[in-house]
Amino acid sequence: MQADSLPEALVELLAAARAVAVLTGSGVSAESGIPTFRDALTGHWARFDPYELATPQAFGRDPARVTEWYDQRRLACLQCRPNAGHAALTEIEGHVEERGGRFLLVTQNVDGLHQRAGSRRIVELHGSLHDWRCSGCAASMPLGDEPLSPYPPRCRACGQPVRPGVVWFGEMLPRDAFAAAESMVQQADLLLVVGTSGLVHPAAGLVDLAMDSGCACCQINLEPTPYTSCMRWCLQGAAGTILPSLVRKTWGDSSPA
Ligand code: OAD
């Protein structure tokens, strides 16, 4: 999408908004080469249902298989770089804060790429692939860029299996992260919803909450989603193209201080 075809009203709102929230999903990292959650189950893993790997029950049944799958995803993410979409979101954060506005990036992603791109005001609703902890005593485990060994790794303090610090289906979201996200979407003038299918709750419910609170919502996605019909704006295309165009059209080529 070209900068000049972006809606003027969206650009004006982004330029003037006192509070901007962003909700991202795995589509924002697709252009970095990281498969979306559902696409991640390819090759050797294609025969597994994601709901069979991403649950506490799966970890209880077969911790070796679950930890290997997550460790492979962790190592693959370390090989990938943030893309132009991640970079544009850090610029939006900088511009909004430069003029005294508030900003929060709420991500469902566990890949750490927003932080590596430079995003500072961020909450990770589904935890992180780069933060493993003991399933018994919750001690955190240092990680390197080598595969963990054995699968599952054992806690040095108590010997219990160590698990990835991601939120599995059936688990609670981190309370503080979700509360911060709820509070921000209720106060935001604009919510950008980027690269998420909007199928997984409670994260997707943040969009409903924003709309109920009078926040203008803009979706950026390759495809329609269940939220397409109720968004103020739907920009169909790749996040790595649309977000930089939106930044350029709003602020020109000037970088935030
Ligand atoms: P999904 O795999 O459900 O959806 C990815 C979305 O990104 C789809 O709507 C794609 O159309 C869109 N997309 C793909 N490439 C894109 C691009 N380059 N630019 C813009 N959009 C693009 O992933 P999520 O919505 O992130 O939860 O899934 C949400 C949660 O469901 C995940 O965090 C995970 C999961 O199952 C847990 O693990 C708890």
mmCIF file of C-alpha atoms and ligand atoms in Angstrom:
data_model
loop_
_atom_site.group_PDB
_atom_site.id
_atom_site.type_symbol
_atom_site.label_atom_id
_atom_site.label_comp_id
_atom_site.label_asym_id
_atom_site.label_seq_id
_atom_site.Cartn_x
_atom_site.Cartn_y
_atom_site.Cartn_z
ATOM 1 C CA MET A 1 0.000 0.000 0.000
ATOM 2 C CA GLN A 2 1.337 3.424 -0.985
ATOM 3 C CA ALA A 3 1.539 6.190 1.606
ATOM 4 C CA ASP A 4 -0.781 8.406 -0.429
ATOM 5 C CA SER A 5 -3.587 5.813 -0.359
ATOM 6 C CA LEU A 6 -3.693 5.692 3.449
ATOM 7 C CA PRO A 7 -6.825 7.281 4.945
ATOM 8 C CA GLU A 8 -6.243 10.963 5.830
ATOM 9 C CA ALA A 9 -8.407 10.685 8.941
ATOM 10 C CA LEU A 10 -6.221 7.860 10.271
ATOM 11 C CA VAL A 11 -3.054 9.867 9.672
ATOM 12 C CA GLU A 12 -4.566 12.919 11.395
ATOM 13 C CA LEU A 13 -5.636 10.844 14.379
ATOM 14 C CA LEU A 14 -2.226 9.175 14.707
ATOM 15 C CA ALA A 15 -0.528 12.580 14.534
ATOM 16 C CA ALA A 16 -2.768 14.058 17.245
ATOM 17 C CA ALA A 17 -3.693 11.126 19.506
ATOM 18 C CA ARG A 18 -2.917 11.524 23.203
ATOM 19 C CA ALA A 19 -2.775 7.747 23.711
ATOM 20 C CA VAL A 20 -1.971 5.105 21.106
ATOM 21 C CA ALA A 21 -2.206 1.366 21.743
ATOM 22 C CA VAL A 22 -1.037 -1.399 19.430
ATOM 23 C CA LEU A 23 -2.008 -5.075 19.553
ATOM 24 C CA THR A 24 0.262 -7.375 17.565
ATOM 25 C CA GLY A 25 0.126 -11.032 16.618
ATOM 26 C CA SER A 26 2.428 -13.384 14.821
ATOM 27 C CA GLY A 27 1.728 -11.820 11.398
ATOM 28 C CA VAL A 28 4.014 -8.909 12.326
ATOM 29 C CA SER A 29 6.950 -11.330 12.541
ATOM 30 C CA ALA A 30 6.105 -13.327 9.399
ATOM 31 C CA GLU A 31 8.311 -11.059 7.268
ATOM 32 C CA SER A 32 11.214 -11.823 9.592
ATOM 33 C CA GLY A 33 10.853 -15.466 8.605
ATOM 34 C CA ILE A 34 9.090 -16.611 11.764
ATOM 35 C CA PRO A 35 6.105 -18.794 10.927
ATOM 36 C CA THR A 36 2.798 -17.800 12.515
ATOM 37 C CA PHE A 37 1.616 -20.028 15.343
ATOM 38 C CA ARG A 38 -0.422 -22.265 13.088
ATOM 39 C CA ASP A 39 2.156 -22.243 10.276
ATOM 40 C CA ALA A 40 4.870 -23.227 12.786
ATOM 41 C CA LEU A 41 3.640 -26.792 12.779
ATOM 42 C CA THR A 42 5.328 -27.822 9.570
ATOM 43 C CA GLY A 43 7.707 -30.628 8.613
ATOM 44 C CA HIS A 44 8.383 -33.031 11.455
ATOM 45 C CA TRP A 45 5.833 -31.177 13.582
ATOM 46 C CA ALA A 46 3.024 -31.162 11.007
ATOM 47 C CA ARG A 47 1.305 -34.142 12.566
ATOM 48 C CA PHE A 48 0.821 -32.366 15.894
ATOM 49 C CA ASP A 49 -2.173 -30.224 16.695
ATOM 50 C CA PRO A 50 -1.005 -26.946 18.304
ATOM 51 C CA TYR A 51 -3.528 -27.510 21.040
ATOM 52 C CA GLU A 52 -1.700 -30.781 21.782
ATOM 53 C CA LEU A 53 1.686 -29.111 22.251
ATOM 54 C CA ALA A 54 0.797 -25.796 23.865
ATOM 55 C CA THR A 55 -0.901 -27.051 27.012
ATOM 56 C CA PRO A 56 0.177 -27.953 30.552
ATOM 57 C CA GLN A 57 -1.280 -31.414 29.931
ATOM 58 C CA ALA A 58 1.004 -31.935 26.920
ATOM 59 C CA PHE A 59 4.007 -30.908 29.028
ATOM 60 C CA GLY A 60 2.914 -33.310 31.760
ATOM 61 C CA ARG A 61 2.483 -36.174 29.275
ATOM 62 C CA ASP A 62 5.583 -35.634 27.176
ATOM 63 C CA PRO A 63 7.881 -32.892 28.486
ATOM 64 C CA ALA A 64 10.702 -33.914 26.124
ATOM 65 C CA ARG A 65 8.619 -33.369 23.008
ATOM 66 C CA VAL A 66 7.125 -30.077 24.213
ATOM 67 C CA THR A 67 10.425 -28.579 25.357
ATOM 68 C CA GLU A 68 12.164 -29.641 22.148
ATOM 69 C CA TRP A 69 9.470 -27.920 20.075
ATOM 70 C CA TYR A 70 9.740 -24.684 22.050
ATOM 71 C CA ASP A 71 13.533 -24.776 22.134
ATOM 72 C CA GLN A 72 13.643 -25.174 18.354
ATOM 73 C CA ARG A 73 11.354 -22.171 17.999
ATOM 74 C CA ARG A 74 13.544 -20.195 20.444
ATOM 75 C CA LEU A 75 16.716 -20.951 18.476
ATOM 76 C CA ALA A 76 15.018 -20.186 15.154
ATOM 77 C CA CYS A 77 13.927 -16.774 16.494
ATOM 78 C CA LEU A 78 17.511 -15.955 17.487
ATOM 79 C CA GLN A 79 18.480 -16.377 13.822
ATOM 80 C CA CYS A 80 15.809 -13.905 12.673
ATOM 81 C CA ARG A 81 15.918 -10.127 12.662
ATOM 82 C CA PRO A 82 13.220 -7.547 13.350
ATOM 83 C CA ASN A 83 11.657 -6.274 10.120
ATOM 84 C CA ALA A 84 10.422 -2.902 8.868
ATOM 85 C CA GLY A 85 7.089 -3.384 10.663
ATOM 86 C CA HIS A 86 8.774 -3.807 14.050
ATOM 87 C CA ALA A 87 10.972 -0.789 13.320
ATOM 88 C CA ALA A 88 7.974 1.365 12.348
ATOM 89 C CA LEU A 89 6.271 0.553 15.653
ATOM 90 C CA THR A 90 9.315 1.780 17.576
ATOM 91 C CA GLU A 91 9.144 5.001 15.546
ATOM 92 C CA ILE A 92 5.467 5.442 16.373
ATOM 93 C CA GLU A 93 6.305 4.973 20.060
ATOM 94 C CA GLY A 94 9.051 7.602 19.795
ATOM 95 C CA HIS A 95 6.904 10.165 17.976
ATOM 96 C CA VAL A 96 3.921 9.746 20.309
ATOM 97 C CA GLU A 97 6.076 10.071 23.417
ATOM 98 C CA GLU A 98 8.030 12.999 21.980
ATOM 99 C CA ARG A 99 4.889 15.091 21.945
ATOM 100 C CA GLY A 100 3.897 13.945 25.451
ATOM 101 C CA GLY A 101 1.418 11.241 24.432
ATOM 102 C CA ARG A 102 1.149 7.763 25.895
ATOM 103 C CA PHE A 103 1.934 4.553 24.043
ATOM 104 C CA LEU A 104 1.677 0.845 24.795
ATOM 105 C CA LEU A 105 2.507 -2.088 22.554
ATOM 106 C CA VAL A 106 0.583 -5.185 23.593
ATOM 107 C CA THR A 107 1.933 -8.288 21.911
ATOM 108 C CA GLN A 108 0.805 -11.886 21.746
ATOM 109 C CA ASN A 109 4.174 -12.766 20.278
ATOM 110 C CA VAL A 110 6.728 -14.716 22.243
ATOM 111 C CA ASP A 111 9.646 -14.145 19.856
ATOM 112 C CA GLY A 112 11.226 -11.051 21.472
ATOM 113 C CA LEU A 113 11.566 -9.210 18.141
ATOM 114 C CA HIS A 114 9.747 -6.057 19.259
ATOM 115 C CA GLN A 115 12.256 -5.596 22.070
ATOM 116 C CA ARG A 116 15.169 -6.289 19.734
ATOM 117 C CA ALA A 117 13.786 -3.619 17.365
ATOM 118 C CA GLY A 118 13.845 -1.114 20.249
ATOM 119 C CA SER A 119 10.263 -1.065 21.569
ATOM 120 C CA ARG A 120 10.322 -0.038 25.228
ATOM 121 C CA ARG A 121 6.716 0.274 26.341
ATOM 122 C CA ILE A 122 5.591 -3.281 25.748
ATOM 123 C CA VAL A 123 3.680 -6.013 27.509
ATOM 124 C CA GLU A 124 3.914 -9.658 26.448
ATOM 125 C CA LEU A 125 0.505 -11.232 26.976
ATOM 126 C CA HIS A 126 1.665 -14.734 26.142
ATOM 127 C CA GLY A 127 5.077 -14.644 27.825
ATOM 128 C CA SER A 128 8.382 -15.204 26.052
ATOM 129 C CA LEU A 129 10.334 -17.995 24.393
ATOM 130 C CA HIS A 130 13.454 -16.430 25.897
ATOM 131 C CA ASP A 131 12.506 -16.792 29.531
ATOM 132 C CA TRP A 132 12.411 -20.357 30.894
ATOM 133 C CA ARG A 133 11.653 -21.257 34.465
ATOM 134 C CA CYS A 134 11.428 -24.281 36.723
ATOM 135 C CA SER A 135 8.010 -25.925 36.763
ATOM 136 C CA GLY A 136 8.589 -26.681 40.455
ATOM 137 C CA CYS A 137 10.315 -23.761 42.213
ATOM 138 C CA ALA A 138 9.934 -21.155 39.390
ATOM 139 C CA ALA A 139 13.684 -20.365 39.378
ATOM 140 C CA SER A 140 14.636 -18.859 36.058
ATOM 141 C CA MET A 141 17.129 -20.634 33.862
ATOM 142 C CA PRO A 142 19.946 -18.901 31.975
ATOM 143 C CA LEU A 143 19.793 -19.510 28.219
ATOM 144 C CA GLY A 144 22.436 -19.347 25.521
ATOM 145 C CA ASP A 145 22.324 -19.796 21.789
ATOM 146 C CA GLU A 146 22.879 -23.557 21.987
ATOM 147 C CA PRO A 147 20.090 -26.130 22.203
ATOM 148 C CA LEU A 148 19.055 -26.918 25.758
ATOM 149 C CA SER A 149 20.060 -30.322 27.040
ATOM 150 C CA PRO A 150 18.536 -32.616 28.058
ATOM 151 C CA TYR A 151 14.892 -32.238 27.033
ATOM 152 C CA PRO A 152 13.342 -31.288 29.373
ATOM 153 C CA PRO A 153 16.157 -29.350 31.055
ATOM 154 C CA ARG A 154 16.374 -29.823 34.824
ATOM 155 C CA CYS A 155 16.374 -27.060 37.417
ATOM 156 C CA ARG A 156 19.806 -26.592 38.979
ATOM 157 C CA ALA A 157 18.220 -25.693 42.291
ATOM 158 C CA CYS A 158 15.601 -28.423 42.744
ATOM 159 C CA GLY A 159 15.912 -30.886 39.830
ATOM 160 C CA GLN A 160 12.360 -30.417 38.520
ATOM 161 C CA PRO A 161 11.754 -30.023 34.769
ATOM 162 C CA VAL A 162 12.210 -26.513 33.384
ATOM 163 C CA ARG A 163 9.502 -25.142 31.066
ATOM 164 C CA PRO A 164 9.303 -22.309 28.542
ATOM 165 C CA GLY A 165 7.924 -19.071 29.960
ATOM 166 C CA VAL A 166 5.027 -18.951 27.531
ATOM 167 C CA VAL A 167 1.348 -18.992 28.364
ATOM 168 C CA TRP A 168 -0.233 -22.266 27.359
ATOM 169 C CA PHE A 169 -3.855 -22.850 26.423
ATOM 170 C CA GLY A 170 -5.789 -23.229 29.643
ATOM 171 C CA GLU A 171 -3.380 -21.030 31.643
ATOM 172 C CA MET A 172 -3.989 -17.535 32.969
ATOM 173 C CA LEU A 173 -2.427 -14.586 31.205
ATOM 174 C CA PRO A 174 0.088 -12.634 33.320
ATOM 175 C CA ARG A 175 -2.189 -10.524 35.492
ATOM 176 C CA ASP A 176 -0.189 -7.274 35.422
ATOM 177 C CA ALA A 177 0.375 -7.415 31.669
ATOM 178 C CA PHE A 178 -3.293 -7.966 30.930
ATOM 179 C CA ALA A 179 -4.411 -5.273 33.380
ATOM 180 C CA ALA A 180 -2.031 -2.767 31.752
ATOM 181 C CA ALA A 181 -3.379 -3.703 28.317
ATOM 182 C CA GLU A 182 -7.011 -3.379 29.409
ATOM 183 C CA SER A 183 -6.408 -0.021 31.014
ATOM 184 C CA MET A 184 -4.584 1.324 27.959
ATOM 185 C CA VAL A 185 -7.138 0.256 25.330
ATOM 186 C CA GLN A 186 -9.883 1.860 27.433
ATOM 187 C CA GLN A 187 -8.039 5.177 27.396
ATOM 188 C CA ALA A 188 -6.515 5.096 23.928
ATOM 189 C CA ASP A 189 -7.729 7.299 21.073
ATOM 190 C CA LEU A 190 -6.374 4.831 18.542
ATOM 191 C CA LEU A 191 -5.722 1.076 18.576
ATOM 192 C CA LEU A 192 -3.691 -0.473 15.761
ATOM 193 C CA VAL A 193 -4.409 -4.203 15.452
ATOM 194 C CA VAL A 194 -1.571 -5.737 13.466
ATOM 195 C CA GLY A 195 -1.054 -9.263 12.135
ATOM 196 C CA THR A 196 -3.407 -11.137 14.405
ATOM 197 C CA SER A 197 -6.233 -13.460 13.435
ATOM 198 C CA GLY A 198 -8.324 -12.227 16.373
ATOM 199 C CA LEU A 199 -9.302 -15.787 17.191
ATOM 200 C CA VAL A 200 -7.598 -16.279 20.537
ATOM 201 C CA HIS A 201 -9.178 -14.901 23.685
ATOM 202 C CA PRO A 202 -8.765 -13.145 26.032
ATOM 203 C CA ALA A 203 -6.263 -11.168 23.891
ATOM 204 C CA ALA A 204 -8.778 -10.632 21.078
ATOM 205 C CA GLY A 205 -11.286 -9.309 23.616
ATOM 206 C CA LEU A 206 -9.067 -6.229 23.985
ATOM 207 C CA VAL A 207 -10.375 -5.117 20.587
ATOM 208 C CA ASP A 208 -13.982 -5.358 21.827
ATOM 209 C CA LEU A 209 -13.040 -3.467 24.962
ATOM 210 C CA ALA A 210 -11.384 -0.719 22.923
ATOM 211 C CA MET A 211 -14.432 -0.354 20.671
ATOM 212 C CA ASP A 212 -16.809 -0.300 23.641
ATOM 213 C CA SER A 213 -14.680 2.492 25.124
ATOM 214 C CA GLY A 214 -14.943 4.618 21.979
ATOM 215 C CA CYS A 215 -11.418 3.987 20.725
ATOM 216 C CA ALA A 216 -10.948 4.119 16.950
ATOM 217 C CA CYS A 217 -9.531 0.801 15.713
ATOM 218 C CA CYS A 218 -7.453 0.155 12.623
ATOM 219 C CA GLN A 219 -6.603 -3.347 11.445
ATOM 220 C CA ILE A 220 -3.503 -4.120 9.398
ATOM 221 C CA ASN A 221 -3.584 -7.675 8.067
ATOM 222 C CA LEU A 222 -3.024 -9.663 4.899
ATOM 223 C CA GLU A 223 -6.500 -11.136 5.202
ATOM 224 C CA PRO A 224 -9.922 -10.313 6.634
ATOM 225 C CA THR A 225 -10.550 -11.396 10.231
ATOM 226 C CA PRO A 226 -13.681 -11.696 12.385
ATOM 227 C CA TYR A 227 -13.070 -8.027 13.338
ATOM 228 C CA THR A 228 -12.849 -6.677 9.790
ATOM 229 C CA SER A 229 -16.465 -5.530 9.583
ATOM 230 C CA CYS A 230 -16.379 -3.535 12.824
ATOM 231 C CA MET A 231 -13.024 -1.748 12.430
ATOM 232 C CA ARG A 232 -12.960 1.975 11.620
ATOM 233 C CA TRP A 233 -10.192 1.267 9.085
ATOM 234 C CA CYS A 234 -8.914 -1.967 7.531
ATOM 235 C CA LEU A 235 -5.624 -1.786 5.708
ATOM 236 C CA GLN A 236 -5.119 -5.001 3.807
ATOM 237 C CA GLY A 237 -1.487 -5.869 3.164
ATOM 238 C CA ALA A 238 1.810 -6.690 4.823
ATOM 239 C CA ALA A 239 2.661 -5.019 8.129
ATOM 240 C CA GLY A 240 6.236 -4.481 6.942
ATOM 241 C CA THR A 241 4.946 -2.307 4.096
ATOM 242 C CA ILE A 242 1.919 -0.565 5.595
ATOM 243 C CA LEU A 243 3.408 0.470 8.952
ATOM 244 C CA PRO A 244 6.451 2.247 7.449
ATOM 245 C CA SER A 245 4.123 3.992 4.958
ATOM 246 C CA LEU A 246 1.900 5.110 7.809
ATOM 247 C CA VAL A 247 4.889 6.512 9.705
ATOM 248 C CA ARG A 248 6.174 8.358 6.625
ATOM 249 C CA LYS A 249 2.789 9.811 5.791
ATOM 250 C CA THR A 250 2.269 10.970 9.387
ATOM 251 C CA TRP A 251 5.704 12.340 10.257
ATOM 252 C CA GLY A 252 7.621 12.467 6.979
ATOM 253 C CA ASP A 253 11.211 11.300 7.175
ATOM 254 C CA SER A 254 11.936 12.888 10.547
ATOM 255 C CA SER A 255 13.004 10.436 13.254
ATOM 256 C CA PRO A 256 11.872 10.875 16.840
ATOM 257 C CA ALA A 257 14.545 12.414 19.099
HETATM 258 P P1 OAD B 1 -2.379 -16.496 13.862
HETATM 259 O O1 OAD B 1 -1.457 -17.519 13.251
HETATM 260 O O2 OAD B 1 -3.683 -16.950 14.376
HETATM 261 O O3 OAD B 1 -2.699 -15.324 12.816
HETATM 262 C C1 OAD B 1 -1.698 -14.621 12.119
HETATM 263 C C2 OAD B 1 -2.375 -13.475 11.402
HETATM 264 O O4 OAD B 1 -1.371 -12.684 10.789
HETATM 265 C C3 OAD B 1 -3.339 -13.898 10.288
HETATM 266 O O5 OAD B 1 -4.543 -13.161 10.429
HETATM 267 C C4 OAD B 1 -2.595 -13.520 9.010
HETATM 268 O O6 OAD B 1 -3.494 -13.113 7.970
HETATM 269 C C5 OAD B 1 -1.784 -12.349 9.483
HETATM 270 N N1 OAD B 1 -0.542 -12.096 8.719
HETATM 271 C C6 OAD B 1 0.357 -13.005 8.265
HETATM 272 N N2 OAD B 1 1.395 -12.395 7.675
HETATM 273 C C7 OAD B 1 1.165 -11.049 7.784
HETATM 274 C C8 OAD B 1 1.894 -9.888 7.383
HETATM 275 N N3 OAD B 1 3.069 -9.960 6.762
HETATM 276 N N4 OAD B 1 1.353 -8.679 7.654
HETATM 277 C C9 OAD B 1 0.163 -8.580 8.283
HETATM 278 N N5 OAD B 1 -0.564 -9.646 8.692
HETATM 279 C C10 OAD B 1 -0.067 -10.859 8.446
HETATM 280 O O7 OAD B 1 -1.515 -15.767 14.959
HETATM 281 P P2 OAD B 1 -1.967 -14.851 16.172
HETATM 282 O O8 OAD B 1 -3.162 -14.041 15.851
HETATM 283 O O9 OAD B 1 -0.743 -14.178 16.646
HETATM 284 O O10 OAD B 1 -1.327 -18.149 21.551
HETATM 285 O O11 OAD B 1 -2.358 -15.925 17.223
HETATM 286 C C11 OAD B 1 -2.671 -15.464 18.503
HETATM 287 C C12 OAD B 1 -2.315 -16.491 19.502
HETATM 288 O O12 OAD B 1 -2.900 -17.717 19.121
HETATM 289 C C13 OAD B 1 -0.846 -16.815 19.605
HETATM 290 O O13 OAD B 1 -0.185 -15.928 20.468
HETATM 291 C C14 OAD B 1 -0.870 -18.201 20.172
HETATM 292 C C15 OAD B 1 -1.961 -18.736 19.324
HETATM 293 O O14 OAD B 1 -2.426 -19.844 19.107
HETATM 294 C C16 OAD B 1 -0.732 -18.921 22.465
HETATM 295 O O15 OAD B 1 0.218 -19.622 22.210
HETATM 296 C C17 OAD B 1 -1.327 -18.810 23.836
#
